[in-house]
Coordinates of C-alpha atoms and ligand atoms in Angstrom, one line a residue:
M1 CA -13.7 -9.1 -16.3
R2 CA -15.4 -6.2 -14.0
A3 CA -15.3 -8.2 -11.1
R4 CA -12.0 -8.7 -10.9
F5 CA -10.8 -5.1 -12.3
I6 CA -13.4 -5.1 -8.3
L7 CA -11.3 -7.2 -6.6
G8 CA -7.5 -5.7 -7.8
V9 CA -9.2 -1.8 -6.2
L10 CA -10.0 -3.0 -2.7
A11 CA -6.8 -5.3 -2.8
R12 CA -4.5 -2.3 -3.5
D13 CA -7.1 -0.4 -1.2
S14 CA -6.5 -2.5 1.6
F15 CA -2.9 -2.8 1.1
H16 CA -2.5 1.2 1.0
F17 CA -4.6 0.5 4.1
M18 CA -2.5 -1.3 6.0
L19 CA 0.0 0.7 5.3
Q20 CA -1.0 3.7 6.0
L21 CA -1.9 2.0 9.0
I22 CA 1.9 1.3 9.7
T23 CA 2.9 4.6 9.3
I24 CA 0.1 5.5 12.5
L25 CA 1.7 2.9 15.2
N26 CA 4.8 4.2 14.3
R27 CA 3.6 7.3 15.1
C28 CA 2.1 6.6 18.2
H29 CA 3.6 3.1 19.2
H30 CA 6.8 3.3 17.9
F31 CA 9.9 1.1 20.2
P32 CA 13.8 2.2 18.0
G33 CA 14.8 -1.4 18.3
F34 CA 12.1 -3.2 16.4
V35 CA 9.8 -2.3 13.4
Y36 CA 6.8 -3.2 12.0
Q37 CA 6.5 -5.2 9.5
Q38 CA 3.3 -6.2 7.9
A39 CA -0.7 -5.5 8.3
R40 CA -3.4 -8.2 7.2
F41 CA -7.0 -8.5 8.2
S42 CA -6.6 -12.6 9.8
S43 CA -8.3 -14.9 7.4
N44 CA -11.9 -14.3 9.2
H45 CA -11.8 -10.4 8.7
K46 CA -12.6 -10.0 11.9
S47 CA -9.0 -9.3 13.4
I48 CA -5.5 -7.2 12.2
E49 CA -2.2 -9.0 12.5
I50 CA 0.5 -6.8 12.6
A51 CA 4.3 -8.3 12.1
M52 CA 6.8 -7.4 13.9
R53 CA 10.7 -8.1 13.8
P54 CA 13.6 -6.9 16.2
R55 CA 15.4 -3.9 13.8
K56 CA 18.7 -5.3 11.9
G57 CA 21.9 -5.0 14.3
S58 CA 19.3 -3.9 17.0
P59 CA 20.3 -6.3 19.6
A60 CA 18.2 -8.3 22.1
I61 CA 17.7 -7.1 26.0
C62 CA 18.5 -10.3 28.9
S63 CA 15.0 -9.8 31.0
R64 CA 16.3 -10.1 33.6
C65 CA 19.7 -7.4 34.2
H66 CA 17.5 -5.8 31.3
Q67 CA 21.6 -5.5 29.4
P68 CA 21.9 -6.0 25.9
A69 CA 22.9 -10.0 25.3
P70 CA 24.0 -12.0 22.4
G71 CA 21.3 -13.8 20.7
Y72 CA 20.5 -18.0 21.8
D73 CA 17.0 -18.8 19.9
E74 CA 13.7 -17.5 18.7
L75 CA 10.2 -19.4 20.4
A76 CA 7.9 -19.9 18.4
E77 CA 5.4 -16.4 18.0
R78 CA 3.7 -14.4 20.0
R79 CA 0.4 -13.0 20.1
F80 CA 0.4 -9.8 21.9
E81 CA -3.4 -7.7 21.9
F82 CA -3.3 -4.3 21.2
I83 CA -6.0 -2.1 21.6
P84 CA -9.0 -2.7 19.0
F85 CA -9.1 -0.3 16.2
W86 CA -13.1 0.4 14.9
G87 CA -14.7 -2.9 15.7
F88 CA -10.9 -4.3 14.8
L89 CA -9.6 -6.4 17.9
V90 CA -5.2 -5.6 16.9
F91 CA -2.4 -7.9 17.4
L92 CA 1.3 -7.4 17.7
L93 CA 3.3 -10.6 16.7
Y94 CA 6.3 -11.3 17.7
S95 CA 8.8 -14.7 17.7
M96 CA 10.8 -13.1 20.7
R97 CA 14.4 -14.4 21.1
R98 CA 16.0 -15.9 23.8
V99 CA 19.7 -14.4 24.8
D100 CA 22.4 -16.1 25.8
C101 CA 23.1 -13.7 28.8
R102 CA 26.9 -13.7 30.1
R103 CA 25.9 -11.5 33.0
C104 CA 22.9 -13.7 34.4
Q105 CA 25.3 -17.3 32.6
A106 CA 21.5 -18.4 31.8
V107 CA 19.3 -18.4 28.8
F108 CA 16.5 -16.1 29.9
V109 CA 14.0 -14.6 27.2
E110 CA 14.6 -11.2 25.9
E111 CA 12.5 -8.3 27.3
V112 CA 10.1 -6.5 25.1
P113 CA 9.3 -2.7 25.7
W114 CA 5.3 -3.1 25.0
G115 CA 4.3 -6.1 26.9
D116 CA 6.0 -8.4 29.6
G117 CA 6.7 -11.3 29.6
K118 CA 3.5 -13.1 31.5
R119 CA 0.5 -11.2 30.0
T120 CA -0.9 -11.8 26.5
L121 CA -1.8 -7.5 26.6
T122 CA 0.3 -5.1 25.2
R123 CA 1.5 -2.7 27.8
A124 CA -0.7 0.5 26.2
Y125 CA -3.3 -1.9 25.9
M126 CA -3.5 -3.0 29.9
L127 CA -3.4 1.2 31.1
F128 CA -6.2 1.6 28.3
L129 CA -9.0 -0.9 30.1
A130 CA -7.6 0.0 33.0
R131 CA -8.3 3.7 33.1
W132 CA -11.9 2.2 31.4
A133 CA -12.0 0.3 34.1
R134 CA -12.4 3.2 36.5
K135 CA -15.3 4.5 35.6
L136 CA -17.3 0.8 34.6
S137 CA -17.3 -2.1 36.3
W138 CA -14.8 -4.6 34.8
K139 CA -17.4 -6.6 33.7
E140 CA -19.0 -3.4 31.1
T141 CA -15.0 -3.0 30.7
A142 CA -14.7 -6.7 29.1
E143 CA -18.1 -6.3 27.2
A144 CA -17.1 -2.9 25.9
F145 CA -13.9 -3.6 24.2
R146 CA -14.8 -7.2 23.2
T147 CA -12.1 -9.2 25.5
S148 CA -12.8 -11.3 28.7
W149 CA -12.8 -10.2 32.6
E150 CA -9.9 -11.8 33.5
K151 CA -7.7 -9.1 31.1
V152 CA -9.8 -6.6 32.6
F153 CA -8.2 -8.1 35.9
D154 CA -4.8 -8.3 34.1
A155 CA -4.9 -5.2 33.3
V156 CA -6.0 -3.4 36.3
E157 CA -3.6 -5.5 38.8
H158 CA -0.6 -4.5 35.8
V159 CA -1.1 -0.4 36.2
V160 CA -1.8 -1.0 39.9
T161 CA 1.4 -2.4 40.7
F162 CA 3.4 -0.4 39.0
G163 CA 1.2 2.8 40.8
L164 CA 2.3 0.9 44.2
E165 CA 6.2 0.5 43.4
H166 CA 6.7 3.8 41.6
R167 CA 4.1 5.7 44.2
V168 CA 5.9 8.2 46.4
L169 CA 4.9 8.3 49.6
G170 CA 6.8 11.3 51.4
Q171 CA 5.9 13.5 54.9
I172 CA 1.4 12.2 56.0
D173 CA 0.7 14.8 58.1
A174 CA -3.1 13.0 58.8
I175 CA -4.4 9.9 58.5
G176 CA -7.6 8.2 58.8
V177 CA -8.9 4.3 59.4
D178 CA -11.9 2.6 58.4
E179 CA -12.6 -0.5 58.4
I180 CA -15.4 -1.7 55.7
Q181 CA -17.7 -4.5 55.0
Y182 CA -17.7 -7.2 51.9
A183 CA -18.8 -10.1 50.8
K184 CA -21.6 -11.7 52.7
G185 CA -21.2 -12.8 57.0
H186 CA -19.5 -10.8 58.9
K187 CA -16.0 -10.1 56.3
Y188 CA -14.3 -7.0 56.3
L189 CA -10.7 -4.7 55.1
T190 CA -9.0 -2.2 56.7
L191 CA -8.6 1.2 55.1
V192 CA -6.3 3.7 55.9
Y193 CA -5.9 7.2 54.0
Q194 CA -4.5 10.1 53.9
I195 CA -6.4 12.9 54.4
D196 CA -4.1 16.1 54.5
I197 CA -5.0 19.5 52.9
G198 CA -3.7 18.4 49.5
V199 CA -3.5 14.9 49.3
M200 CA -6.3 12.5 49.9
R201 CA -6.4 9.1 48.9
L202 CA -6.1 5.4 49.7
L203 CA -3.3 4.3 51.6
W204 CA -3.6 0.8 51.9
V205 CA -6.3 -1.9 52.2
G206 CA -5.4 -5.0 54.8
R207 CA -7.8 -7.9 55.4
E208 CA -9.9 -8.1 58.4
R209 CA -9.6 -6.2 61.0
T210 CA -7.5 -7.1 63.6
I211 CA -4.2 -5.8 65.5
E212 CA -2.1 -7.8 62.8
S213 CA -4.2 -6.2 59.4
F214 CA -3.9 -2.4 61.2
R215 CA -0.3 -3.0 62.1
G216 CA 0.6 -4.4 57.9
F217 CA 0.1 -0.2 57.1
F218 CA 3.1 0.4 59.6
T219 CA 5.5 -2.0 58.4
V220 CA 4.4 -0.6 54.8
I221 CA 5.3 2.9 55.5
G222 CA 8.2 1.9 58.4
D223 CA 8.5 3.7 62.0
E224 CA 10.4 6.9 60.7
L225 CA 7.4 7.8 58.6
A226 CA 4.8 6.7 61.4
S227 CA 6.3 8.6 64.2
K228 CA 5.8 12.1 62.0
I229 CA 1.9 11.7 61.5
V230 CA 0.5 14.6 63.5
F231 CA -3.1 13.5 63.3
V232 CA -4.7 9.6 62.8
C233 CA -9.0 9.9 63.1
S234 CA -10.2 6.5 63.6
D235 CA -13.9 5.3 64.9
M236 CA -14.2 3.5 68.4
W237 CA -13.1 0.3 67.3
E238 CA -11.0 -1.3 69.9
P239 CA -8.4 -3.0 68.0
Y240 CA -8.0 0.5 66.1
L241 CA -7.4 2.6 68.8
K242 CA -5.0 0.0 70.6
V243 CA -1.9 0.0 67.1
I244 CA -3.0 3.6 67.5
R245 CA -1.4 4.0 70.5
E246 CA 1.4 1.5 70.3
K247 CA 2.9 3.0 66.4
C248 CA 1.3 7.3 66.7
S249 CA 1.4 7.9 70.2
E250 CA 2.3 11.4 69.6
A251 CA 0.2 12.5 66.9
L252 CA -3.2 13.6 68.2
H253 CA -6.2 10.9 68.2
I254 CA -9.7 12.0 67.2
L255 CA -12.5 10.0 67.4
D256 CA -14.4 11.1 63.8
R257 CA -17.5 12.4 64.4
F258 CA -18.7 10.4 60.6
H259 CA -18.0 7.2 62.7
I260 CA -20.0 9.1 66.1
V261 CA -23.1 10.0 64.8
A262 CA -22.9 6.4 62.2
K263 CA -23.5 4.9 65.9
M264 CA -26.4 7.0 66.6
N265 CA -28.3 6.0 63.7
K266 CA -27.8 2.9 64.2
A267 CA -28.8 3.1 68.3
L268 CA -31.8 5.2 67.3
D269 CA -33.0 2.7 64.3
E270 CA -32.5 -0.5 66.6
V271 CA -34.6 1.6 69.5
R272 CA -37.1 2.2 66.1
A273 CA -37.4 -1.7 65.2
G274 CA -37.5 -3.1 69.1
E275 CA -40.9 -0.3 69.6
S276 CA -42.2 -1.0 66.1
R277 CA -42.2 -5.0 66.4
R278 CA -43.8 -4.4 70.3
I279 CA -46.3 -2.4 68.7
A280 CA -47.1 -4.8 65.8
S281 CA -47.0 -7.6 68.6
E282 CA -49.4 -5.8 71.1
G283 CA -52.1 -5.0 68.0
G284 CA -51.7 -0.8 68.1
V285 CA -51.6 1.4 65.9
P286 CA -48.1 0.7 63.7
V287 CA -47.2 5.2 63.8
L288 CA -43.1 3.6 63.5
K289 CA -44.6 2.1 59.9
K290 CA -41.9 3.9 57.3
S291 CA -40.4 6.0 59.8
R292 CA -37.0 4.7 59.6
W293 CA -35.6 7.9 57.1
L294 CA -37.8 9.7 58.7
L295 CA -35.9 9.8 61.8
L296 CA -32.4 8.9 60.3
K297 CA -31.9 12.2 57.9
R298 CA -31.0 15.5 59.2
E299 CA -34.2 17.0 59.6
E300 CA -33.3 19.6 56.6
N301 CA -32.7 17.3 54.3
L302 CA -36.0 15.8 54.4
K303 CA -38.7 16.9 51.5
T304 CA -41.8 18.9 52.8
E305 CA -44.3 15.7 53.1
Q306 CA -41.6 14.3 55.6
R307 CA -41.1 16.7 58.1
F308 CA -44.8 16.7 57.9
R309 CA -44.8 13.7 59.1
L310 CA -42.0 13.6 61.0
R311 CA -43.9 16.6 63.3
D312 CA -46.8 14.4 64.2
L313 CA -45.1 11.2 64.7
L314 CA -42.8 13.9 67.4
R315 CA -46.2 14.0 69.1
Y316 CA -46.1 10.1 70.0
N317 CA -44.6 9.5 73.6
L318 CA -42.7 6.7 72.6
K319 CA -39.0 5.6 72.8
T320 CA -37.9 5.7 69.1
V321 CA -39.4 9.8 69.5
R322 CA -37.3 10.1 72.9
A323 CA -34.1 8.9 70.9
Y324 CA -34.8 10.7 68.4
L325 CA -34.5 13.8 70.6
L326 CA -31.5 13.0 71.8
K327 CA -29.5 11.7 68.8
E328 CA -30.7 15.5 67.5
A329 CA -29.4 17.4 71.2
F330 CA -26.2 15.6 70.6
Q331 CA -25.1 17.2 66.9
Q332 CA -24.7 21.0 69.4
L333 CA -21.7 19.7 70.3
W334 CA -19.9 20.3 66.8
D335 CA -20.7 23.8 66.6
Y336 CA -18.9 24.2 70.0
N337 CA -15.2 25.7 69.3
S338 CA -13.9 24.8 72.7
P339 CA -12.7 21.7 73.8
A340 CA -13.7 22.6 78.2
W341 CA -17.2 23.5 76.9
A342 CA -18.0 20.9 74.4
G343 CA -16.8 18.9 77.4
K344 CA -19.4 20.1 79.4
F345 CA -22.0 19.6 77.0
L346 CA -21.0 15.6 76.1
D347 CA -21.3 14.9 80.3
D348 CA -24.9 17.3 79.7
W349 CA -25.5 14.9 77.5
C350 CA -24.5 11.2 78.8
R351 CA -26.0 12.0 81.7
Q352 CA -29.0 12.9 80.3
V353 CA -29.6 9.6 78.4
M354 CA -28.5 7.4 81.4
R355 CA -31.3 8.6 82.8
S356 CA -33.3 8.0 79.8
R357 CA -34.0 3.8 80.0
I358 CA -33.1 3.4 76.7
E359 CA -31.1 0.9 76.8
P360 CA -29.1 0.6 73.0
M361 CA -28.6 5.0 73.3
K362 CA -27.2 4.1 77.0
K363 CA -25.1 2.4 75.4
I364 CA -23.8 4.4 73.2
A365 CA -23.7 7.0 76.1
R366 CA -20.9 4.8 78.2
S367 CA -19.0 4.5 75.4
L368 CA -18.4 7.9 74.4
R369 CA -17.9 8.3 77.8
Q370 CA -14.8 6.3 78.2
H371 CA -13.6 7.8 74.5
R372 CA -14.7 11.5 76.0
E373 CA -10.7 12.3 75.6
L374 CA -10.5 10.9 72.0
I375 CA -13.5 12.8 71.1
L376 CA -12.5 16.4 72.8
N377 CA -9.2 15.3 70.7
Y378 CA -11.6 17.3 67.5
F379 CA -12.1 20.2 68.9
R380 CA -8.4 20.0 70.3
A381 CA -7.8 20.0 66.2
Q382 CA -9.3 23.4 65.7
K383 CA -11.2 21.2 63.9
L384 CA -9.1 21.0 60.8
L385 CA -9.9 17.8 59.3
S386 CA -13.5 18.1 58.6
S387 CA -15.1 14.5 58.9
G388 CA -16.5 15.2 55.9
V389 CA -12.9 13.8 54.2
V390 CA -13.0 10.2 55.3
E391 CA -17.0 10.0 55.3
G392 CA -16.0 11.2 51.4
L393 CA -13.8 8.5 51.1
N394 CA -15.3 5.7 52.8
N395 CA -18.7 6.8 49.8
K396 CA -16.7 6.4 47.1
A397 CA -15.2 3.2 48.8
K398 CA -18.7 2.3 48.5
V399 CA -19.1 2.9 45.2
T400 CA -15.9 1.2 44.3
M401 CA -17.3 -2.2 45.7
R402 CA -21.0 -1.3 44.4
K403 CA -19.0 -1.2 41.1
S404 CA -17.4 -4.2 41.8
Y405 CA -20.3 -7.5 41.4
G406 CA -18.3 -10.1 41.1
F407 CA -14.7 -9.3 42.7
R408 CA -15.2 -12.4 45.7
T409 CA -11.8 -12.0 46.5
F410 CA -10.2 -10.2 48.6
R411 CA -7.7 -10.2 45.6
C412 CA -9.8 -8.4 43.1
L413 CA -11.8 -5.4 46.3
E414 CA -7.8 -4.5 47.2
L415 CA -7.3 -3.4 43.5
A416 CA -10.1 -1.8 42.9
L417 CA -10.2 -0.2 45.6
Y418 CA -6.7 1.0 45.5
H419 CA -7.6 2.1 41.2
S420 CA -9.7 3.9 42.4
L421 CA -8.6 5.9 45.7
G422 CA -5.4 5.3 45.6
K423 CA -4.3 8.3 43.2
L424 CA -1.2 6.0 41.6
P425 CA 0.7 6.7 39.1
E426 CA 0.4 5.4 36.1
P427 CA 3.0 3.7 33.6
E428 CA 4.3 5.8 31.1
S429 CA 2.5 5.7 27.7
T430 CA 5.0 5.9 23.9
H431 CA 0.9 7.8 23.4
D432 CA -1.7 8.9 25.4
F433 CA -4.6 6.3 23.6
F434 CA -7.6 8.4 25.7
Ligands
ZN501 ZN1 21.1 -11.1 32.0

């Protein structure tokens, strides 16, 4: 008797709870042409299922022409996954109607405002997952919300596709082009950023780092926008230089400070590694052991103890030490304001390096001489573009790629990069489900 009473109360409370749930849904996820009919627990009590139906007298909308059309028939019930709630998965159940559209002269499935034709997730849930996928890795997002990696992919793809279709390019004053290595082997992406003072965002992701991949960007933005670009930042990669000459001949082309410094560090590292090997093979004192970061970091970023070790190291007569001093001396270039004085400094520095008999450094000097005018453009631009911008965006791109372990394809990487760096507009939502 008592047991039956308790069960009765539970059933009644559960019934009230489900009614409340519909009230809440009507508050946050309401669509005029449809009604929430009934909410119930699934048979295993792990999920909540909410049945929906069209509002009486409300016609179905043709998914092709987006206009009301007479009904044709009804398909089997479909489950649309909604945002999980207190540990329960939530599904909206709905039998989609088909319309016999006179305008399109064919039978089409209706359009529903909470989902799209292909995916099993509701739009609200896709936006919700995609927002989390910007903070967590896609794998972590899938685990946190008990869904699959593929569904997180779908969600991000939906949001990014919408964003790319709806973004406003407007005037673009400055762009930076950068390459980034991904996967094993030599696979590269070409990234183009807008680096205007007020708008810094990723504009484009291209496969490879070829002339064709960078040209793809200009195809997307069109000749008119391209012709108005005032500054272009790049590294010394020849295919990029060629496309810039071809597409932005009016713009001031600047070799990016950050890329020059990176190249210099690479050369120094090559000298160090070579010399370290030589010392080891000759059985000498391994003075260069663990010196890599001492030499590559700026001195002001070293800890006191590291600074002492660096001072120690600099007393040796080594190629590495000479290369290090050349690299450090080069930093002075960035302090100049006048292109003429900067040019004079650059020439002196290159002359000194060419006498150094340190091949990796000589290679850099030759390359700097060859691109002298583009380097001096940095000063002609009055340092308006801080090199920190491209470097910062490049670092963010690397973080995005690192978080994306499990992404093997270009498509995943492309989506992830647009998603985190593109500042794309998001689809509208009936409610902020945060
Ligand atoms: Zn139609």
